[in-house]
XYZ file of C-alpha atoms in Angstrom:
223
model
C -8.872 -11.801 -8.809
C -5.594 -12.251 -10.556
C -2.010 -11.915 -9.856
C -0.356 -8.680 -10.982
C 2.961 -7.544 -11.991
C 4.607 -4.774 -9.908
C 7.642 -2.647 -10.350
C 9.019 -0.221 -7.751
C 11.587 2.472 -8.370
C 13.153 4.903 -6.030
C 13.325 8.184 -7.848
C 14.442 11.904 -7.383
C 12.241 14.954 -7.097
C 13.526 16.007 -10.452
C 12.517 12.593 -11.955
C 8.954 12.935 -10.364
C 8.452 16.360 -12.230
C 9.393 14.954 -15.365
C 7.346 11.678 -14.942
C 4.294 13.784 -13.827
C 4.339 15.740 -17.102
C 5.024 12.711 -19.222
C 2.378 10.550 -17.578
C -0.271 13.277 -17.862
C 0.021 13.143 -21.622
C -0.628 9.348 -22.056
C -2.525 8.226 -18.976
C -5.625 9.490 -17.167
C -5.785 10.690 -13.526
C -7.500 8.277 -11.287
C -11.052 9.385 -10.809
C -10.965 9.175 -7.027
C -8.070 11.646 -6.839
C -8.627 15.113 -5.748
C -6.559 17.692 -7.597
C -4.575 14.647 -8.839
C -3.704 13.165 -5.534
C -5.063 11.681 -2.377
C -3.731 10.795 1.165
C -3.268 7.192 2.003
C -3.344 5.970 5.608
C -2.635 2.280 6.511
C -2.414 0.338 9.711
C -0.214 -2.628 9.326
C -0.295 -6.018 11.132
C 2.647 -8.125 12.168
C 3.590 -10.573 14.781
C 5.674 -10.202 17.964
C 8.620 -11.433 16.134
C 7.958 -9.307 13.057
C 7.282 -12.164 10.614
C 5.933 -9.793 7.698
C 8.906 -7.454 8.118
C 11.578 -10.221 8.301
C 10.000 -11.972 5.293
C 10.205 -8.768 3.139
C 13.683 -7.969 4.225
C 14.849 -11.503 3.671
C 13.065 -11.494 0.143
C 10.994 -14.688 0.924
C 9.208 -15.587 -2.450
C 5.803 -16.393 -0.789
C 4.561 -14.021 1.855
C 1.587 -12.025 2.886
C 0.725 -8.894 5.009
C -2.630 -7.442 6.357
C -3.503 -3.839 6.528
C -6.346 -1.580 7.040
C -6.519 1.363 4.694
C -8.398 4.657 4.183
C -8.174 7.536 1.878
C -8.087 11.364 2.628
C -8.944 10.461 6.236
C -12.531 9.466 5.165
C -13.911 7.163 7.894
C -16.852 6.230 5.650
C -14.619 4.162 3.209
C -12.208 1.850 4.835
C -10.749 -1.479 3.488
C -9.368 -4.412 5.000
C -6.612 -5.754 2.691
C -4.415 -8.803 2.357
C -1.585 -8.408 -0.049
C 0.012 -11.774 -1.105
C 3.194 -12.095 -3.206
C 4.355 -15.163 -5.045
C 7.710 -15.195 -6.953
C 7.309 -11.439 -7.688
C 3.681 -11.390 -8.737
C 1.099 -9.678 -6.354
C -2.436 -10.437 -5.458
C -4.661 -8.158 -3.263
C -7.879 -9.318 -1.670
C -10.051 -6.628 0.148
C -13.280 -6.112 1.929
C -14.984 -3.082 3.426
C -14.935 -2.373 7.210
C -17.084 0.144 9.086
C -15.466 2.867 11.214
C -16.924 0.977 14.488
C -15.247 -2.365 13.235
C -11.950 -0.512 12.496
C -11.839 1.190 15.778
C -12.637 -2.159 17.534
C -9.673 -3.773 15.883
C -7.382 -0.847 16.838
C -8.543 -1.190 20.464
C -7.865 -4.885 20.461
C -11.484 -6.073 20.381
C -11.410 -8.994 17.982
C -14.199 -11.284 19.368
C -16.853 -10.013 16.823
C -14.620 -10.990 13.830
C -15.170 -14.747 14.042
C -19.030 -14.326 13.458
C -18.647 -11.388 10.808
C -19.641 -13.720 7.933
C -16.724 -12.187 5.867
C -14.095 -14.567 4.897
C -11.194 -12.028 4.956
C -12.214 -10.815 8.389
C -12.357 -14.314 9.712
C -8.917 -15.179 8.159
C -7.382 -12.185 9.839
C -9.013 -13.195 13.159
C -7.729 -16.775 12.736
C -4.131 -15.281 12.231
C -4.442 -13.041 15.298
C -5.263 -16.131 17.232
C -2.786 -18.532 15.726
C 0.164 -16.278 14.778
C -0.380 -13.462 17.229
C -0.909 -10.742 14.588
C -1.471 -7.375 16.081
C -1.683 -3.736 14.681
C 1.813 -2.677 14.351
C 2.310 0.857 13.071
C 0.637 3.412 10.722
C 1.813 4.362 7.397
C 0.889 7.469 5.659
C 1.715 9.084 2.297
C 0.501 11.100 -0.504
C -0.091 9.322 -3.868
C -0.620 10.786 -7.336
C -2.317 7.842 -9.538
C -2.431 7.491 -13.291
C -4.431 4.835 -15.183
C -4.487 3.260 -18.547
C -7.046 0.688 -19.698
C -4.875 -1.558 -21.865
C -3.122 -4.151 -19.578
C -5.124 -2.748 -16.569
C -2.066 -0.557 -16.127
C -1.594 1.732 -13.111
C 1.286 4.062 -12.346
C 1.581 5.882 -9.001
C 3.982 8.470 -7.536
C 4.268 8.162 -3.707
C 5.852 10.746 -1.453
C 5.861 12.473 1.847
C 5.970 9.001 3.592
C 5.114 9.378 7.385
C 5.179 6.741 10.195
C 2.968 6.593 13.230
C 6.061 5.189 15.077
C 4.095 2.899 17.692
C 0.683 4.510 17.345
C -1.964 2.161 16.195
C -5.074 4.321 16.912
C -5.854 4.552 13.247
C -8.926 6.695 13.202
C -7.602 9.176 15.834
C -6.756 12.500 14.154
C -4.419 13.332 17.121
C -2.291 10.250 16.271
C 0.866 12.109 15.051
C 2.834 10.866 12.194
C 6.499 11.821 11.436
C 8.664 11.577 8.339
C 10.025 8.067 7.785
C 13.762 9.048 7.517
C 15.092 11.024 4.564
C 12.522 12.298 2.055
C 12.154 9.942 -0.967
C 9.690 9.156 -3.783
C 8.592 5.860 -5.110
C 7.349 5.189 -8.596
C 5.230 2.127 -8.831
C 4.070 0.462 -12.117
C 1.343 -2.260 -11.881
C -0.256 -4.260 -14.790
C -1.855 -7.693 -15.688
C -0.932 -9.687 -18.601
C 1.053 -7.103 -20.419
C 2.631 -3.674 -20.032
C 1.859 -1.498 -23.027
C 5.064 -0.125 -24.863
C 3.870 3.298 -24.658
C 3.701 3.137 -20.759
C 7.001 1.218 -20.601
C 8.634 4.077 -22.512
C 6.895 6.785 -20.311
C 8.091 5.312 -17.027
C 11.600 4.918 -18.100
C 14.074 6.834 -15.914
C 17.906 7.037 -16.704
C 20.100 5.089 -14.120
C 17.153 3.810 -12.482
C 16.530 0.086 -11.616
C 13.692 -1.940 -10.323
C 14.150 -2.547 -6.633
C 12.452 -4.102 -3.670
C 10.868 -1.383 -1.631
C 8.500 -1.598 1.308
C 6.800 1.526 2.868
C 6.018 -0.666 5.911
C 9.709 -1.708 6.405
C 10.864 2.017 6.145
C 8.222 3.123 8.543
C 9.466 0.544 11.098
C 12.827 2.424 11.602
C 11.604 4.001 14.850
C 10.397 0.622 16.264
């Protein structure tokens, strides 16, 4: 595992249409996408005092957050992820969870985690016990991913961002999500050692600057 660079830009729908066409000429679509896109649903964890949220808003240089994530509502492929950030660089550790394990966590049944034999699951358990981490809210959105081998470069267009408000029943299809405020689109650019010039040029948007943006923070507007 290595730390990666990450840029985030808030863009307009017109920008997205231009970028979609431009990126398609120089990058490949992610092989896991269906018709060029997939649905991401994540369950984020936080403390009673909203430690992860406050550290993001305050711009703390060293921070982490835990989430459970699935794609296209497929319960056969679920990941537990820990995303760490140090001085602007990102690192993501992940491990697979079964639907049964995921439902147990959503239900507040954590006792099995300590004996799981999986270090990331055990780390989450230790922080559930020591910090009071708990499932906080569901974040859901559509992603269009593009990949480019040099630099292990990945560019995504994220939109239709929805919040589960206070619902944490991650696998329940009846857990309703609603738009997280005004519609917006996020361009994300991620790479390892270097960002190829062809991609740097392709993602350039006039009058658009790199900014700090968190879908989790936006989805907490309702509580």
